[in-house]
Amino acid sequence: MVEFVLENETVEKLPAAQLEELKSVCETVMEGEECNFDAEISLTFTDNDGIQELNREYRGIDRATDVLSFPMLEFGEEETDAEFETEDGLVMLGDIVISIERAREQARELNHSLRRELAFLTAHSMLHLLGRDHIDDPEGEAYMIKKQNDALTKLGLTREIDEF
């Protein structure tokens, strides 16, 4: 099970069904990574200016991007730090920040729906929250591409799906 702590810094409101679908994406990625715990994830929707500010502050890159991931845990350690567990027993995995503005641009460029792009970005970011990386790592990149595709395919979130 995944619970979202949602924050929307945009005027755009996503349908409740789409938010539930994004939870399913997170859960499917966790299943694919054999995670047997329930998680809490902070999910923030912003615009290009908002994500550019975060990208500059945390990564030293002064441009907008599509998604940023801020993991709370180091995977591979023997124990999960109790500090990252909520009162409900959920593991706080971290934060996902998505620029809806950039996601919409990419969806147009790639000729698929915003719905599919948001699902892809969520799957990608979840893998980062679970300790995966692709920066300067061709094997890591191949692994993440496969896992993202596996999760989206399992949920029927192909490039042909429409908006809600």
Short mmCIF file of N, CA, C and O in Angstrom, two decimals, residues 12 14 18 21-22 25 43 45 48 51 65-68 96-126 148-149 152 156-164:
data_model
loop_
_atom_site.label_atom_id
_atom_site.label_comp_id
_atom_site.label_asym_id
_atom_site.label_seq_id
_atom_site.Cartn_x
_atom_site.Cartn_y
_atom_site.Cartn_z
N GLU A 12 -3.81 23.52 -12.00
CA GLU A 12 -4.38 22.32 -12.59
C GLU A 12 -4.67 21.28 -11.52
O GLU A 12 -3.85 21.01 -10.65
N LEU A 14 -5.62 17.34 -10.93
CA LEU A 14 -5.71 16.01 -11.54
C LEU A 14 -6.93 15.29 -10.99
O LEU A 14 -7.25 15.41 -9.80
N GLN A 18 -6.91 9.58 -11.49
CA GLN A 18 -5.52 9.63 -11.95
C GLN A 18 -4.56 9.53 -10.77
O GLN A 18 -3.53 8.86 -10.85
N GLU A 21 -4.39 6.03 -9.86
CA GLU A 21 -3.57 5.32 -10.83
C GLU A 21 -2.08 5.51 -10.53
O GLU A 21 -1.29 4.56 -10.62
N LEU A 22 -1.70 6.71 -10.13
CA LEU A 22 -0.30 6.96 -9.77
C LEU A 22 0.11 6.18 -8.53
O LEU A 22 1.24 5.70 -8.44
N VAL A 25 0.85 2.81 -9.78
CA VAL A 25 2.18 2.78 -10.40
C VAL A 25 3.24 2.58 -9.31
O VAL A 25 4.12 1.73 -9.44
N LEU A 43 4.13 13.70 -2.76
CA LEU A 43 4.02 13.93 -4.20
C LEU A 43 3.60 15.37 -4.41
O LEU A 43 2.52 15.79 -3.97
N PHE A 45 3.11 18.50 -7.24
CA PHE A 45 2.99 18.94 -8.62
C PHE A 45 3.31 20.43 -8.66
O PHE A 45 2.78 21.21 -7.87
N ASN A 48 7.29 24.73 -14.30
CA ASN A 48 8.70 24.77 -14.68
C ASN A 48 9.52 25.69 -13.79
O ASN A 48 10.65 25.38 -13.45
N ILE A 51 10.12 23.85 -10.36
CA ILE A 51 11.08 22.74 -10.41
C ILE A 51 12.47 23.24 -10.76
O ILE A 51 13.47 22.68 -10.30
N THR A 65 13.36 20.79 -15.17
CA THR A 65 13.43 19.38 -15.50
C THR A 65 12.02 18.81 -15.34
O THR A 65 11.11 19.52 -14.93
N ASP A 66 11.84 17.56 -15.65
CA ASP A 66 10.51 16.97 -15.56
C ASP A 66 10.17 16.47 -14.16
O ASP A 66 9.06 16.69 -13.67
N VAL A 67 11.12 15.82 -13.51
CA VAL A 67 10.85 15.21 -12.21
C VAL A 67 12.12 15.22 -11.36
O VAL A 67 13.22 15.09 -11.88
N LEU A 68 11.92 15.41 -10.08
CA LEU A 68 13.01 15.30 -9.11
C LEU A 68 12.59 14.31 -8.03
O LEU A 68 11.42 14.25 -7.64
N ILE A 96 8.62 13.08 -4.34
CA ILE A 96 8.61 13.14 -5.80
C ILE A 96 8.03 14.50 -6.16
O ILE A 96 6.96 14.87 -5.67
N VAL A 97 8.74 15.24 -7.00
CA VAL A 97 8.26 16.54 -7.47
C VAL A 97 8.21 16.47 -8.99
O VAL A 97 9.21 16.19 -9.64
N ILE A 98 7.02 16.73 -9.54
CA ILE A 98 6.81 16.65 -10.98
C ILE A 98 6.35 18.01 -11.50
O ILE A 98 5.42 18.60 -10.95
N SER A 99 6.99 18.47 -12.56
CA SER A 99 6.52 19.66 -13.27
C SER A 99 5.45 19.22 -14.26
O SER A 99 5.76 18.57 -15.26
N ILE A 100 4.21 19.56 -13.97
CA ILE A 100 3.13 19.22 -14.90
C ILE A 100 3.35 19.94 -16.22
O ILE A 100 3.09 19.39 -17.29
N GLU A 101 3.86 21.15 -16.14
CA GLU A 101 4.13 21.93 -17.36
C GLU A 101 5.12 21.19 -18.26
O GLU A 101 4.88 21.02 -19.46
N ARG A 102 6.23 20.72 -17.69
CA ARG A 102 7.23 20.00 -18.48
C ARG A 102 6.70 18.64 -18.92
O ARG A 102 6.95 18.19 -20.05
N ALA A 103 5.94 17.96 -18.06
CA ALA A 103 5.36 16.67 -18.43
C ALA A 103 4.43 16.83 -19.63
O ALA A 103 4.43 15.98 -20.54
N ARG A 104 3.65 17.89 -19.65
CA ARG A 104 2.75 18.14 -20.77
C ARG A 104 3.56 18.38 -22.06
O ARG A 104 3.22 17.85 -23.12
N GLU A 105 4.64 19.15 -21.96
CA GLU A 105 5.50 19.40 -23.12
C GLU A 105 6.07 18.09 -23.65
O GLU A 105 6.09 17.85 -24.86
N GLN A 106 6.56 17.24 -22.75
CA GLN A 106 7.15 15.96 -23.17
C GLN A 106 6.11 15.04 -23.76
O GLN A 106 6.39 14.33 -24.73
N ALA A 107 4.92 15.03 -23.21
CA ALA A 107 3.85 14.19 -23.76
C ALA A 107 3.56 14.58 -25.20
O ALA A 107 3.41 13.71 -26.08
N ARG A 108 3.51 15.89 -25.46
CA ARG A 108 3.29 16.36 -26.85
C ARG A 108 4.46 15.95 -27.75
O ARG A 108 4.25 15.47 -28.86
N GLU A 109 5.69 16.14 -27.25
CA GLU A 109 6.88 15.79 -28.04
C GLU A 109 6.91 14.30 -28.38
O GLU A 109 7.32 13.90 -29.46
N LEU A 110 6.47 13.47 -27.44
CA LEU A 110 6.52 12.02 -27.61
C LEU A 110 5.22 11.44 -28.17
O LEU A 110 5.10 10.23 -28.34
N ASN A 111 4.25 12.32 -28.42
CA ASN A 111 2.98 11.94 -29.02
C ASN A 111 2.20 10.91 -28.19
O ASN A 111 1.73 9.91 -28.70
N HIS A 112 2.15 11.16 -26.87
CA HIS A 112 1.28 10.36 -26.02
C HIS A 112 0.60 11.28 -25.00
O HIS A 112 0.84 12.49 -24.99
N SER A 113 -0.22 10.73 -24.16
CA SER A 113 -1.04 11.53 -23.24
C SER A 113 -0.25 12.00 -22.02
O SER A 113 0.75 11.40 -21.63
N LEU A 114 -0.74 13.07 -21.43
CA LEU A 114 -0.19 13.53 -20.15
C LEU A 114 -0.35 12.44 -19.11
O LEU A 114 0.54 12.23 -18.28
N ARG A 115 -1.46 11.74 -19.16
CA ARG A 115 -1.70 10.63 -18.22
C ARG A 115 -0.56 9.62 -18.27
O ARG A 115 -0.02 9.22 -17.24
N ARG A 116 -0.15 9.22 -19.46
CA ARG A 116 0.93 8.24 -19.61
C ARG A 116 2.26 8.84 -19.16
O ARG A 116 3.05 8.18 -18.50
N GLU A 117 2.50 10.10 -19.48
CA GLU A 117 3.76 10.74 -19.09
C GLU A 117 3.88 10.84 -17.58
O GLU A 117 4.95 10.58 -17.01
N LEU A 118 2.80 11.21 -16.90
CA LEU A 118 2.84 11.30 -15.43
C LEU A 118 3.08 9.93 -14.81
O LEU A 118 3.82 9.81 -13.82
N ALA A 119 2.49 8.89 -15.39
CA ALA A 119 2.71 7.54 -14.89
C ALA A 119 4.18 7.14 -15.08
O ALA A 119 4.80 6.57 -14.17
N PHE A 120 4.75 7.45 -16.25
CA PHE A 120 6.15 7.15 -16.51
C PHE A 120 7.06 7.88 -15.52
O PHE A 120 7.97 7.28 -14.94
N LEU A 121 6.83 9.18 -15.34
CA LEU A 121 7.68 9.96 -14.44
C LEU A 121 7.57 9.45 -13.00
O LEU A 121 8.56 9.43 -12.27
N THR A 122 6.38 9.02 -12.61
CA THR A 122 6.19 8.48 -11.27
C THR A 122 6.96 7.16 -11.11
O THR A 122 7.64 6.95 -10.10
N ALA A 123 6.87 6.29 -12.10
CA ALA A 123 7.61 5.01 -12.05
C ALA A 123 9.11 5.27 -11.98
O ALA A 123 9.82 4.66 -11.17
N HIS A 124 9.58 6.19 -12.80
CA HIS A 124 11.00 6.53 -12.82
C HIS A 124 11.45 7.04 -11.44
O HIS A 124 12.46 6.59 -10.89
N SER A 125 10.69 7.95 -10.90
CA SER A 125 11.04 8.55 -9.61
C SER A 125 10.97 7.52 -8.49
O SER A 125 11.80 7.54 -7.57
N MET A 126 10.00 6.63 -8.55
CA MET A 126 9.89 5.57 -7.52
C MET A 126 11.16 4.73 -7.49
O MET A 126 11.64 4.37 -6.41
N GLN A 148 10.67 0.27 -15.41
CA GLN A 148 9.62 1.26 -15.72
C GLN A 148 8.64 0.66 -16.72
O GLN A 148 7.43 0.73 -16.54
N ASN A 149 9.19 0.09 -17.80
CA ASN A 149 8.34 -0.50 -18.83
C ASN A 149 7.52 -1.66 -18.29
O ASN A 149 6.34 -1.80 -18.62
N LEU A 152 4.59 -0.16 -16.17
CA LEU A 152 3.57 0.50 -16.99
C LEU A 152 2.81 -0.49 -17.85
O LEU A 152 1.59 -0.38 -18.00
N GLY A 156 -1.22 -1.51 -18.04
CA GLY A 156 -1.87 -1.12 -19.28
C GLY A 156 -1.68 0.34 -19.64
O GLY A 156 -2.48 0.91 -20.38
N LEU A 157 -0.62 0.94 -19.12
CA LEU A 157 -0.36 2.37 -19.36
C LEU A 157 0.59 2.53 -20.54
O LEU A 157 1.74 2.93 -20.39
N THR A 158 0.08 2.22 -21.70
CA THR A 158 0.86 2.29 -22.92
C THR A 158 0.82 3.71 -23.49
O THR A 158 0.07 4.56 -23.02
N ARG A 159 1.60 3.91 -24.52
CA ARG A 159 1.61 5.23 -25.16
C ARG A 159 0.27 5.56 -25.82
O ARG A 159 0.01 6.71 -26.13
N GLU A 160 -0.57 4.57 -26.01
CA GLU A 160 -1.84 4.78 -26.70
C GLU A 160 -2.98 5.19 -25.76
O GLU A 160 -4.06 5.53 -26.24
N ILE A 161 -2.78 5.15 -24.45
CA ILE A 161 -3.89 5.46 -23.55
C ILE A 161 -4.25 6.94 -23.65
O ILE A 161 -3.42 7.78 -23.96
N ASP A 162 -5.51 7.22 -23.37
CA ASP A 162 -6.02 8.59 -23.42
C ASP A 162 -5.99 9.22 -22.03
O ASP A 162 -5.66 8.57 -21.05
N GLU A 163 -6.42 10.45 -22.00
CA GLU A 163 -6.58 11.16 -20.73
C GLU A 163 -7.80 10.62 -20.00
O GLU A 163 -8.65 9.95 -20.58
N PHE A 164 -7.91 10.96 -18.73
CA PHE A 164 -9.11 10.59 -17.96
C PHE A 164 -10.27 11.42 -18.43
O PHE A 164 -10.18 12.52 -18.84
#
